[in-house]
């Protein structure tokens, strides 16, 4: 099953993607994680994108598209994947369609977590405080100022991706303000309505 998970920063995409990974045995392809790994390993491309990420802005489309295009060719993604944090622009969505078409495959569904902005700001403050209280590193882009930039970027550049997929009939929107379990159940129900797939109902 080939999926895209959309939603603003802090909407719970990572949490829900992990559940979908467990249930459907497909890898989570998070462009944020891949880019953070590139930064941590100090590669030339990592160093180029670090500053952009620290500011909460978007890495250039061609960089992210090539990262994703390479990753979907790995053997663990042969039977499907869930893209988390990609596409974030309509240009990326179009490029993804081209990459998939070139491989003779297509998306099965797009899942979007809808959450209002005030709730997101509360959540992200909570996420930073929780990490700090556990002595865990706080993401540099999880402070309030950068987070506001990330929301602005989302509104301006990523929100149009919703319409792109709606017009393709792929979009399923779920209220991301519900409990984690309730969101997870609704996402699973949306996927269950798709033809031709197996659900491992023993895993939550
Ligand atoms: P995330 O972990 O998904 O919130 O991503 C963290 C940061 O990585 C974002 O704020 C961007 O700077 C960068 N990034 C992740 N995915 C993309 C993407 N699809 N396009 C452009 N930049 C991205």
XYZ file of C-alpha atoms and ligand atoms in Angstrom:
227
model
C 0.000 0.000 0.000
C 1.423 3.389 -0.988
C 0.303 6.238 1.199
C 0.915 9.909 1.844
C 0.296 11.349 5.309
C -0.409 15.083 5.305
C -0.961 17.511 8.144
C 0.614 20.585 9.708
C 3.694 20.338 11.932
C 2.737 18.957 15.348
C -0.436 17.270 14.062
C 0.778 13.828 15.153
C 1.905 12.510 11.776
C 4.923 10.715 13.237
C 2.839 8.942 15.893
C 0.174 7.863 13.439
C 2.704 6.838 10.798
C 4.326 4.502 13.339
C 0.985 2.793 13.925
C 0.354 2.387 10.211
C 3.847 0.920 9.842
C 3.061 -1.699 12.521
C -0.336 -2.528 11.127
C 0.460 -2.704 7.440
C 4.163 -3.682 7.516
C 5.283 -0.856 5.292
C 8.175 1.528 6.037
C 7.668 5.119 7.163
C 9.532 7.441 4.833
C 9.910 10.684 6.762
C 11.709 13.358 4.784
C 12.317 15.283 8.040
C 14.111 12.234 9.513
C 16.069 11.622 6.313
C 17.175 15.252 6.172
C 18.099 15.257 9.886
C 20.200 12.132 9.261
C 21.949 13.879 6.374
C 22.651 16.860 8.650
C 23.923 14.616 11.472
C 26.235 12.708 9.158
C 27.759 15.984 7.984
C 27.407 15.302 4.259
C 27.708 18.253 1.888
C 23.969 18.191 1.176
C 23.287 17.896 4.922
C 25.282 21.008 5.657
C 23.469 22.881 2.895
C 20.020 22.101 4.306
C 20.804 22.512 8.026
C 20.404 26.269 8.031
C 17.109 26.077 6.117
C 15.723 23.503 8.548
C 16.812 25.508 11.592
C 14.830 28.450 10.229
C 11.727 26.281 9.699
C 11.744 26.900 5.958
C 11.459 24.363 3.154
C 14.447 22.620 1.645
C 14.462 23.054 -2.181
C 12.053 20.757 -4.017
C 14.720 19.094 -6.184
C 16.772 18.096 -3.117
C 13.821 16.484 -1.326
C 12.429 14.838 -4.458
C 15.761 13.157 -5.171
C 16.016 11.936 -1.550
C 12.527 10.388 -1.810
C 13.092 8.971 -5.308
C 16.201 7.134 -4.050
C 14.478 5.904 -0.921
C 11.434 4.383 -2.633
C 13.787 2.182 -4.661
C 15.053 0.418 -1.519
C 13.834 -3.160 -1.230
C 11.879 -2.562 1.998
C 9.607 -0.157 0.086
C 8.845 -2.635 -2.705
C 5.421 -3.489 -1.293
C 4.522 -0.009 -0.199
C 5.392 2.880 2.102
C 3.917 5.745 3.997
C 5.368 9.134 3.115
C 5.464 11.421 6.159
C 6.280 15.090 5.596
C 6.326 14.761 1.817
C 5.064 16.209 -0.490
C 5.050 19.676 1.036
C 4.515 21.652 -2.173
C 2.414 21.065 -5.272
C 5.668 20.860 -7.258
C 6.771 17.982 -5.011
C 3.381 16.285 -5.436
C 3.679 16.521 -9.211
C 7.253 15.233 -9.101
C 6.132 12.315 -6.912
C 3.451 11.419 -9.454
C 6.100 11.426 -12.182
C 8.490 9.257 -10.147
C 5.727 6.756 -9.356
C 4.458 6.685 -12.941
C 8.006 6.015 -14.172
C 8.026 2.946 -11.888
C 4.545 1.823 -12.982
C 3.035 2.381 -9.520
C 0.639 4.873 -7.956
C -0.596 6.123 -4.609
C -3.471 4.218 -2.990
C -4.548 6.988 -0.630
C -3.676 10.293 0.987
C -4.476 10.718 4.678
C -4.655 14.175 6.196
C -4.687 15.043 9.898
C -6.636 18.252 10.413
C -5.745 20.258 13.544
C -6.328 23.942 14.309
C -3.354 26.231 14.816
C -3.909 27.161 18.482
C -3.999 23.505 19.395
C -0.810 22.973 17.426
C 1.051 25.712 19.297
C -0.022 24.147 22.628
C 1.070 20.732 21.415
C 4.459 21.833 20.240
C 5.126 23.635 23.543
C 4.145 20.407 25.321
C 6.429 18.350 23.052
C 9.413 20.628 23.795
C 8.692 20.700 27.563
C 8.273 16.930 27.736
C 11.533 16.287 25.902
C 13.365 18.813 28.113
C 11.950 17.289 31.332
C 13.143 13.825 30.257
C 16.578 15.221 29.496
C 16.038 14.406 25.808
C 17.238 16.786 23.084
C 14.634 19.342 22.002
C 14.367 19.782 18.245
C 15.912 23.106 17.256
C 12.860 23.871 15.129
C 10.408 23.168 17.989
C 10.730 26.599 19.615
C 7.732 28.941 19.315
C 9.231 31.390 16.825
C 10.474 28.772 14.384
C 7.289 26.790 14.842
C 5.247 29.825 13.757
C 7.385 30.045 10.628
C 6.758 26.346 9.972
C 3.003 26.966 10.290
C 3.189 29.955 7.923
C 5.107 27.835 5.438
C 2.525 25.082 5.792
C -0.363 27.474 5.150
C 1.276 29.079 2.125
C 3.005 26.146 0.452
C 1.668 22.853 1.770
C -2.066 23.502 2.203
C -2.536 23.599 -1.630
C -1.319 19.983 -1.741
C -4.627 19.013 -0.090
C -6.555 20.327 -3.088
C -4.171 18.609 -5.458
C -5.031 15.221 -3.947
C -8.702 16.039 -3.443
C -8.983 16.606 -7.177
C -7.434 13.171 -7.721
C -10.044 11.568 -5.429
C -7.336 10.271 -3.077
C -7.939 12.456 -0.027
C -9.193 11.217 3.372
C -9.357 13.833 6.138
C -9.386 12.856 9.814
C -9.822 15.142 12.848
C -6.351 15.087 14.417
C -7.551 16.599 17.704
C -9.096 13.341 18.852
C -7.198 10.901 21.070
C -4.309 9.049 19.436
C -6.346 5.827 19.440
C -9.410 7.487 17.902
C -7.345 9.064 15.131
C -5.657 5.744 14.514
C -9.002 3.943 14.281
C -10.365 6.461 11.796
C -7.267 6.246 9.638
C -7.521 2.458 9.668
C -11.198 2.655 8.742
C -10.353 4.927 5.807
C -7.741 2.432 4.652
C -10.092 -0.506 5.169
C -12.449 1.103 2.692
C -9.782 0.847 0.004
C -9.983 -2.159 -2.277
C -7.537 -5.055 -2.221
C -5.480 -4.901 0.904
C -4.959 -6.881 4.061
C -5.414 -5.499 7.559
C -3.554 -7.057 10.464
C -6.337 -6.538 12.987
C -4.246 -8.019 15.823
C -1.965 -4.971 15.911
C -2.978 -1.588 17.158
P 9.525 17.557 9.726
O 10.287 16.646 10.627
O 8.694 16.807 8.728
O 8.724 18.593 10.477
O 10.603 18.358 8.855
C 11.580 19.166 9.472
C 12.152 20.136 8.455
O 12.754 19.423 7.378
C 11.120 21.036 7.784
O 10.806 22.180 8.572
C 11.869 21.411 6.497
O 12.894 22.354 6.752
C 12.542 20.096 6.138
N 11.666 19.261 5.306
C 11.118 18.058 5.640
N 10.370 17.556 4.640
C 10.438 18.479 3.647
C 9.857 18.570 2.348
N 9.045 17.605 1.878
N 10.151 19.650 1.590
C 10.966 20.619 2.043
N 11.530 20.616 3.267
C 11.274 19.552 4.071
